[in-house]
Short mmCIF file of C-alpha atoms in Angstrom, two decimals:
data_model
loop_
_atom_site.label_atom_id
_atom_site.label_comp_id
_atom_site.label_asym_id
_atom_site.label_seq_id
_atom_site.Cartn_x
_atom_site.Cartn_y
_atom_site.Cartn_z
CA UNK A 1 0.00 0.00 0.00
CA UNK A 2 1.40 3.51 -0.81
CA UNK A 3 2.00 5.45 1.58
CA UNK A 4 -0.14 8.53 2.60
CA UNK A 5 1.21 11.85 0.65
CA UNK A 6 1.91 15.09 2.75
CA UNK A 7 1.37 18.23 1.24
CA UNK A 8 1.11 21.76 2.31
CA UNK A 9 -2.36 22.71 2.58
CA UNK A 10 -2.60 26.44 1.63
CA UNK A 11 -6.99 26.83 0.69
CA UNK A 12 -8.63 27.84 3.75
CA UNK A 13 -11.92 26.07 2.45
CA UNK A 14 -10.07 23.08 2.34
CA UNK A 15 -8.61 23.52 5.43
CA UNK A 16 -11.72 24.48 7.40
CA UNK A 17 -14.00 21.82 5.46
CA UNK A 18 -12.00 19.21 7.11
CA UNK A 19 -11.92 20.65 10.83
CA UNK A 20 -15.02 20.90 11.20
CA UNK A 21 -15.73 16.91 10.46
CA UNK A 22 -13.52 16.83 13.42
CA UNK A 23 -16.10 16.82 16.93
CA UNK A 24 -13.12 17.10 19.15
CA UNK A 25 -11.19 20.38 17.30
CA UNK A 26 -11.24 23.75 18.86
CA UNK A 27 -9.59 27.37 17.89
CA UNK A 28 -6.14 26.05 18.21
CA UNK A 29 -6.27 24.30 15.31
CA UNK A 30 -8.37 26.66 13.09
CA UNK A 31 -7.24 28.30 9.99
CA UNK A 32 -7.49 31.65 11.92
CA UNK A 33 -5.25 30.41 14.83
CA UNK A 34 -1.95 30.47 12.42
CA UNK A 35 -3.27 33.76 10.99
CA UNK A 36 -3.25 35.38 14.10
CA UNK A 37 0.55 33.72 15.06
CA UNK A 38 1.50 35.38 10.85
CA UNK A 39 -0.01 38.80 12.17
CA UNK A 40 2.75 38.56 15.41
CA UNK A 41 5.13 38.00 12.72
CA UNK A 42 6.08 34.42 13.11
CA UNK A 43 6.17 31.25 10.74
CA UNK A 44 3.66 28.64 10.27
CA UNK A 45 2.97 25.58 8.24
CA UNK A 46 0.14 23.51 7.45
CA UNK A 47 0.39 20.35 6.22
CA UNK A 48 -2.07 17.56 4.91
CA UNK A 49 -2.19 14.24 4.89
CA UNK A 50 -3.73 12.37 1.80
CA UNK A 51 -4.62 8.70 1.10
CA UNK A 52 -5.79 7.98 -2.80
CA UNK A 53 -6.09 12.05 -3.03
CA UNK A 54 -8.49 12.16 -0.35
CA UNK A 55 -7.38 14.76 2.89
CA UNK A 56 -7.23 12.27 5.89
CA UNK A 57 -5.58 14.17 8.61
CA UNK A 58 -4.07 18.00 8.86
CA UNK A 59 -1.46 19.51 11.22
CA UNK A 60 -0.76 23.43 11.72
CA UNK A 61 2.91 23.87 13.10
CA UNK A 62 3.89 27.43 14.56
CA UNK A 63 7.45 28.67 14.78
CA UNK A 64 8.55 30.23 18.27
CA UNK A 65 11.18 32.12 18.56
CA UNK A 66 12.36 31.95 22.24
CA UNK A 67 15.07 32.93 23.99
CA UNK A 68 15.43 30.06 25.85
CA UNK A 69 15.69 28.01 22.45
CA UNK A 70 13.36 28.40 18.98
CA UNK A 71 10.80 25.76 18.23
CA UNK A 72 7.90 24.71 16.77
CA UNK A 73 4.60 24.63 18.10
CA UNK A 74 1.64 22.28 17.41
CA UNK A 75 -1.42 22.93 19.72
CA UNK A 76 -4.82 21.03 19.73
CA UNK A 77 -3.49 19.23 16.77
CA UNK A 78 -2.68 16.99 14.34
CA UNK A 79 -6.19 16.20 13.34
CA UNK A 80 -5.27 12.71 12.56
CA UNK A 81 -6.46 8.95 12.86
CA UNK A 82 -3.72 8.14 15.72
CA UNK A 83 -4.12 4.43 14.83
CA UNK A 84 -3.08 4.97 10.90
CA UNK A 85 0.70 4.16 11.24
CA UNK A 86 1.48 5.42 7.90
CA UNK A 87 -0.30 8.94 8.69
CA UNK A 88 1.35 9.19 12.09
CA UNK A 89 5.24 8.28 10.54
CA UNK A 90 4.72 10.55 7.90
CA UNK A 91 3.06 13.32 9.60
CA UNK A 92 5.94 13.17 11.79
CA UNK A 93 8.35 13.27 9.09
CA UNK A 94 7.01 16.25 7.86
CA UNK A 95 7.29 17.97 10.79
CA UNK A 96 10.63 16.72 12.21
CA UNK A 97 11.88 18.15 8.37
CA UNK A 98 10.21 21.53 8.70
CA UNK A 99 11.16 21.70 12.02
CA UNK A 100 15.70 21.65 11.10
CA UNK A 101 14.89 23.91 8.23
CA UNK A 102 13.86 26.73 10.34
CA UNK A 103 16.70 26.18 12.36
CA UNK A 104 14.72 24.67 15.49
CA UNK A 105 15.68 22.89 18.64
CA UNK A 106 12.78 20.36 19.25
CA UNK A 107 8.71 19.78 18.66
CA UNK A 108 6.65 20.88 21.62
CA UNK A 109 3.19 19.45 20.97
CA UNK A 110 0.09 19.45 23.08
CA UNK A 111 -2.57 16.78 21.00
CA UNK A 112 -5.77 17.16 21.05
CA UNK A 113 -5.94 13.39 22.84
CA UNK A 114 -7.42 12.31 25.89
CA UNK A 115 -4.60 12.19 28.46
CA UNK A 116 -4.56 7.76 28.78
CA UNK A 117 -1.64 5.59 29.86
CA UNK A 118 -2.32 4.63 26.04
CA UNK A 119 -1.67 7.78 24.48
CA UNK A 120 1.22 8.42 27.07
CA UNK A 121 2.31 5.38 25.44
CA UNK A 122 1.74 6.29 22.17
CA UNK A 123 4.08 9.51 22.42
CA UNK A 124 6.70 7.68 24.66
CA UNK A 125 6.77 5.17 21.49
CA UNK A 126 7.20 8.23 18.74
CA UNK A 127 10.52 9.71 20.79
CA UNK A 128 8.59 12.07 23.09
CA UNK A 129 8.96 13.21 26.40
CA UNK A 130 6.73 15.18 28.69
CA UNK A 131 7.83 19.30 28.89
CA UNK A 132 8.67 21.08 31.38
CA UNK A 133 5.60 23.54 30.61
CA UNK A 134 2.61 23.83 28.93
CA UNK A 135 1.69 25.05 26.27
CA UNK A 136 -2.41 25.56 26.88
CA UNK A 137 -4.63 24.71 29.30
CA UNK A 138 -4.48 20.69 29.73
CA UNK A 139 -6.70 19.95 32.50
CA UNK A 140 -10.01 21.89 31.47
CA UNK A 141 -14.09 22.03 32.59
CA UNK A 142 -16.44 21.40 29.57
CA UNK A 143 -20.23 22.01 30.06
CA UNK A 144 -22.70 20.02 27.59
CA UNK A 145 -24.90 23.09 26.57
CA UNK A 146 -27.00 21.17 24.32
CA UNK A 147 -29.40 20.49 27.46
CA UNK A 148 -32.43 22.75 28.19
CA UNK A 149 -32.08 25.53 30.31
CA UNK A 150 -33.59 24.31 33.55
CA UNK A 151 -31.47 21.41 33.22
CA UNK A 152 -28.63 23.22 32.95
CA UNK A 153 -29.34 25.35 36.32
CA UNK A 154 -30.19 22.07 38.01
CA UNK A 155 -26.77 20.64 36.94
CA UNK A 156 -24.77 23.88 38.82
CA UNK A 157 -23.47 23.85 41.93
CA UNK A 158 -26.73 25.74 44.59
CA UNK A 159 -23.87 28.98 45.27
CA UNK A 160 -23.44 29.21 41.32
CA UNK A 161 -27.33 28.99 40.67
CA UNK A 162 -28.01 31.89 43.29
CA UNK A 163 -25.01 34.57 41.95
CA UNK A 164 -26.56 34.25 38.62
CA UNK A 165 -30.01 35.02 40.04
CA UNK A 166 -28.50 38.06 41.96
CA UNK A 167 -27.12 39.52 39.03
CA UNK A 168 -30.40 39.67 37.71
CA UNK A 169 -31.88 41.00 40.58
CA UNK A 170 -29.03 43.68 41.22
CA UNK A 171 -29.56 44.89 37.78
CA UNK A 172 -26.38 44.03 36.39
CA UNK A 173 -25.69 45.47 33.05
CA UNK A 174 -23.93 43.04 30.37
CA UNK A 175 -22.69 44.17 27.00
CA UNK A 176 -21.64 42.01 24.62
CA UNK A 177 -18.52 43.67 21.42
CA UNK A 178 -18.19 41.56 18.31
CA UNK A 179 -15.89 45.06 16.99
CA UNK A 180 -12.83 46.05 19.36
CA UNK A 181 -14.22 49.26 21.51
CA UNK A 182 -13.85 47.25 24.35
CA UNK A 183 -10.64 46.00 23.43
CA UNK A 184 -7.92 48.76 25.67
CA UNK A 185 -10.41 48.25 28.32
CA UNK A 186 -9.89 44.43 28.58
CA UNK A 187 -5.55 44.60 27.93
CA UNK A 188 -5.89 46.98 30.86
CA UNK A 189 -7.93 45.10 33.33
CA UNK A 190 -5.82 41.74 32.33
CA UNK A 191 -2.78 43.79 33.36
CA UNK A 192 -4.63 45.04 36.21
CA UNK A 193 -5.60 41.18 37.15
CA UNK A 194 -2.22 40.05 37.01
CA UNK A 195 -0.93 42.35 39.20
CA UNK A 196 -3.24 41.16 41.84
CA UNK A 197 -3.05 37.46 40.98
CA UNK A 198 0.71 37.70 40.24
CA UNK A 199 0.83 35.71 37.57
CA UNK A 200 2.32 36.87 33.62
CA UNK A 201 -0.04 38.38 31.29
CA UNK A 202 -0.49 38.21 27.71
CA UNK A 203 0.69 41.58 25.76
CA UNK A 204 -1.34 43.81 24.51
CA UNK A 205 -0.75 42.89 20.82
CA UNK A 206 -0.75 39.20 21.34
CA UNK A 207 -4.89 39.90 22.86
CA UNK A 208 -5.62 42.50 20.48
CA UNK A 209 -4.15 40.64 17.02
CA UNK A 210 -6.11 37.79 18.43
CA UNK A 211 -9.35 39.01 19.37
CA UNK A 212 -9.28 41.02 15.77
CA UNK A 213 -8.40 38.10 13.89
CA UNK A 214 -11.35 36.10 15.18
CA UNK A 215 -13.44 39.11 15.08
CA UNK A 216 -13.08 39.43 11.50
CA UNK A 217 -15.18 35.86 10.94
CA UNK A 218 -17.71 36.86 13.56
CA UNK A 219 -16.17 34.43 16.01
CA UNK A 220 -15.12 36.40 18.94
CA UNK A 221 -17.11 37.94 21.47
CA UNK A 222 -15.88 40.90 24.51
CA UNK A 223 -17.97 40.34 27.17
CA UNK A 224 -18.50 43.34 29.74
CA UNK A 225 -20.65 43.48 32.99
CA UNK A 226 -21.14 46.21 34.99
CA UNK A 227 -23.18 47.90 37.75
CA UNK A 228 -24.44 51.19 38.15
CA UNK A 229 -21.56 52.17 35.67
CA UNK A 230 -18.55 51.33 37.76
CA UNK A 231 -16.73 47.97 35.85
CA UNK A 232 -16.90 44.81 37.12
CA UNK A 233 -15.70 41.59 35.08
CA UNK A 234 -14.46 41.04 31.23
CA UNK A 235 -14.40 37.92 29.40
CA UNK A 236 -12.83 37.06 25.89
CA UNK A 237 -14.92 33.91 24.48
CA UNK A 238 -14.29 32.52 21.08
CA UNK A 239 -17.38 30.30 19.15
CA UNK A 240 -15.67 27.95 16.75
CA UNK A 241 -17.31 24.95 15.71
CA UNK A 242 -18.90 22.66 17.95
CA UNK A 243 -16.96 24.37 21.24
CA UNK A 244 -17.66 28.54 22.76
CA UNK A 245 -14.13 28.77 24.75
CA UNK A 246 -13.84 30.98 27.95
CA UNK A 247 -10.69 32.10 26.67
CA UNK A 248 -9.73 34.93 28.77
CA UNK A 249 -11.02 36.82 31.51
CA UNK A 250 -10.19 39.88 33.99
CA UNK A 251 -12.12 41.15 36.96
CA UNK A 252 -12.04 43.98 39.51
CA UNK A 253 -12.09 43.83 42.89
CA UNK A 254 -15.66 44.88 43.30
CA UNK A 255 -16.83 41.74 41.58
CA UNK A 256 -15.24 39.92 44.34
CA UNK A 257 -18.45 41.31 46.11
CA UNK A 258 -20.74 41.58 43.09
CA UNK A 259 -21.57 38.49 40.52
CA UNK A 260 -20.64 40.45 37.08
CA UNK A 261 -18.78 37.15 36.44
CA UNK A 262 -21.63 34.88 36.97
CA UNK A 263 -23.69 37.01 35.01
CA UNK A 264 -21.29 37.04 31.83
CA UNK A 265 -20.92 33.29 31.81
CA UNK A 266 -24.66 32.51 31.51
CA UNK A 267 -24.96 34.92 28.57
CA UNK A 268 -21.63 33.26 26.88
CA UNK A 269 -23.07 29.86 27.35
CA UNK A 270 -26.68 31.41 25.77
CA UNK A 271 -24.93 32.29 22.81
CA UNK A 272 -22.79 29.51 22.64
CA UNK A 273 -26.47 27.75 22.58
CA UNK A 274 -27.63 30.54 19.88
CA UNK A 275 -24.70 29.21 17.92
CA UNK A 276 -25.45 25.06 18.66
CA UNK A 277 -22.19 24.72 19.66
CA UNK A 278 -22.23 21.23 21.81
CA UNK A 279 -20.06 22.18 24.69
CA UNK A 280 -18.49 25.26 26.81
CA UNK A 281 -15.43 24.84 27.84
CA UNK A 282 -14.65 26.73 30.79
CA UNK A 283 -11.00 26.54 30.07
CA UNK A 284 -7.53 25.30 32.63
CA UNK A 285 -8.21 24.57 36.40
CA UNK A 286 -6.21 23.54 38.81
CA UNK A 287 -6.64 19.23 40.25
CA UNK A 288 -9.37 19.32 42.53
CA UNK A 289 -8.06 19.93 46.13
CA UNK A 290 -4.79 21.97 44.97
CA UNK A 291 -6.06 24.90 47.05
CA UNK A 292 -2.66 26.39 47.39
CA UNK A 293 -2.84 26.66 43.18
CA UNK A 294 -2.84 30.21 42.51
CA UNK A 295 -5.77 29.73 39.99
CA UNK A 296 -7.86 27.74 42.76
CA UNK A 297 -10.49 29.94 43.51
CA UNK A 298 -11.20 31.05 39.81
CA UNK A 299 -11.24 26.74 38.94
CA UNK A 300 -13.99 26.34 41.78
CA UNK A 301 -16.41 29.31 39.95
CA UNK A 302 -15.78 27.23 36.40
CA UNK A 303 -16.83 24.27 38.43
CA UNK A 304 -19.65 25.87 39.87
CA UNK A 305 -21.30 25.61 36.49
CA UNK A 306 -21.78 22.11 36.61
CA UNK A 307 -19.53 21.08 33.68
CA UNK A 308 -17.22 17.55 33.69
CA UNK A 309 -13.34 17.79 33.90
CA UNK A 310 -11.94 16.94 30.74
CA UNK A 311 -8.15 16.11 30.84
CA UNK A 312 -6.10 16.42 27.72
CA UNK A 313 -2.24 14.79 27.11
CA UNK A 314 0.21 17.38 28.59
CA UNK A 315 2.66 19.28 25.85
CA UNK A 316 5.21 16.87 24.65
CA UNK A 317 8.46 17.40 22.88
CA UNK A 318 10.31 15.70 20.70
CA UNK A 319 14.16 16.55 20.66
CA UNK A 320 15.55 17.75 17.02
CA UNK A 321 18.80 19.19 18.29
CA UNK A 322 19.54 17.18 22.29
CA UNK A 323 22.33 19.00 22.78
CA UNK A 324 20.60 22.31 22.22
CA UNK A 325 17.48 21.01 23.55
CA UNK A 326 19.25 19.94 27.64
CA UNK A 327 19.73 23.89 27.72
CA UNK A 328 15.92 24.65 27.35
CA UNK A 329 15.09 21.54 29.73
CA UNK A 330 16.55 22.91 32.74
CA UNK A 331 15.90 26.83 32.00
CA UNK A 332 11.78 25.71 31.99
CA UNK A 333 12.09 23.26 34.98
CA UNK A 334 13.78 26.31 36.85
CA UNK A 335 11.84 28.95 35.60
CA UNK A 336 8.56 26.34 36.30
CA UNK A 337 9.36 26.06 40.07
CA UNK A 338 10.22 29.43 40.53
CA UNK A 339 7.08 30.47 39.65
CA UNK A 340 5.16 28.09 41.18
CA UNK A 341 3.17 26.09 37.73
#
């Protein structure tokens, strides 16, 4: 039997066409994702894999230029039949080839897999080895919004059920931006929210090239609530195929008082209904009783929602240059530990 063919895929059509026969794909593997990483200025690839001319399986690679050592990125992907030997070999190929011409020191790849002894297997078998940080969030809380409403309020936790009822009583005022006028607002309160959390935000441009991008296809929405004018919560959720992702989100400390969280959630996951996507996904939170985690108390509100853990295989990478590559180890295992991830 030949083996499958691997060929850069450059028709978003193509591209998207085959995603979306994927149930378990998300953002990070969307045509738009690399288009945002292009707009920051960095390198990307997509390749296909094809069996009698037929597209089988994709994978979008990203080119990072760290300090600490260049690589390439592949996030919520390949899109492939992890069974199909021939796929997986050349798929790998592919990348392990794309990955010395741009000069880079290993693979860091976080699949969009179940995390299994079997698929720890799996990677352990194809030269992997667990890194020393991730890449997105791995352990995450999905909510099945396909269910009617009532169901949905019977499913969250009694606390959850009765700050979304006070926000409704209070008055609570939520807007809802598909264009970017609340975009310096949000970059500011992140900052803001990092400062108090103490934990490393995103840049400006990396939120605003990446809430634009999205916004262009009508798949982004900047959620604001507020009371009596004074701010209280923001949220950055993206709507792509069958998932609405809680993406990003920044808060004041009045809302530690006042539910203009609460309040922006239920509307995300109405629209994420509006827009039959299948499941909400809350995004990272911490193992249930890590309650020193710094990101604790914001993985018990997600919770509160009533949605199932869902646990993905941690970022991998695969070693292109070991030498090189024992440099980057122990700078991330420091730098991991110092700040306590």
């Amino acid at each position: 039997m030949a083996k499958p063919a691997i060929r850069a895929v450059t028709d978003q059509k193509i591209w998207e066409d085959f995603v979306s026969t994927q149930p378990e794909a998300n953002f990070l593997h969307s045509w738009l994702w690399g288009v945002f990483h292009k707009r920051l200025g960095k390198d990307i690839v997509r390749y296909g894999a094809y069996k009698n001319g037929q597209l089988v399986g994709v994978v979008q690679a990203i080119v990072e230029p760290a300090r600490r050592g260049k690589h390439v990125v592949v996030v919520g992907g390949p899109l492939i039949d992890w069974q199909d030997q021939g796929v997986v070999t050349e798929i790998m190929s592919a990348l392990r080839e794309f990955t010395k011409r741009q000069g880079c020191i290993f693979i860091r790849m976080r699949p969009q897999l179940l995390d299994t002894p079997a698929h720890r297997q799996l990677f352990h078998k194809l030269g992997f080895r667990k890194a020393p940080m991730h890449v997105t969030a791995d352990l995450t809380s999905q909510l099945d919004v396909s269910k009617p409403d009532d169901e949905l309020r019977r499913m969250m936790r009694k606390g959850t059920r009765y700050e979304i009822n006070r926000a409704a009583k209070l008055g609570i005022k939520v807007e809802a931006a598909t264009d970017d006028r609340f975009l310096k607002e949000f970059c500011d309160l992140q900052m803001a929210t990092a400062r108090r959390q103490k934990f490393v935000p995103f840049s400006e441009k990396f939120l605003s090239e990446q809430f634009r991008t999205f916004a262009e296809a009508g798949k982004v929405i900047m959620y604001r609530a507020s009371l009596d004018g004074d701010l209280l919560a923001m949220a950055f959720i993206i709507f792509y195929g069958q998932e609405a992702a809680y993406h990003y989100g920044a808060s004041t400390d009045l809302a530690r008082k006042i539910p203009g969280a609460y309040a922006i959630q239920w509307e995300a996951i109405q629209e994420a209904r509006r827009r039959d996507c299948q499941r909400y996904n809350f995004w990272g939170v911490a193992e249930h009783g890590a309650t020193k985690h710094r990101f604790y108390g914001v993985s018990v509100f997600k919770r509160g929602f009533g949605g199932q853990d869902v646990a993905y295989l941690p970022a991998h990478d695969l070693k292109v240059q070991p030498f090189k590559y024992v440099f980057t180890y122990f700078f991330e295992t420091l730098r991991r530990k110092l700040r306590h991830l």
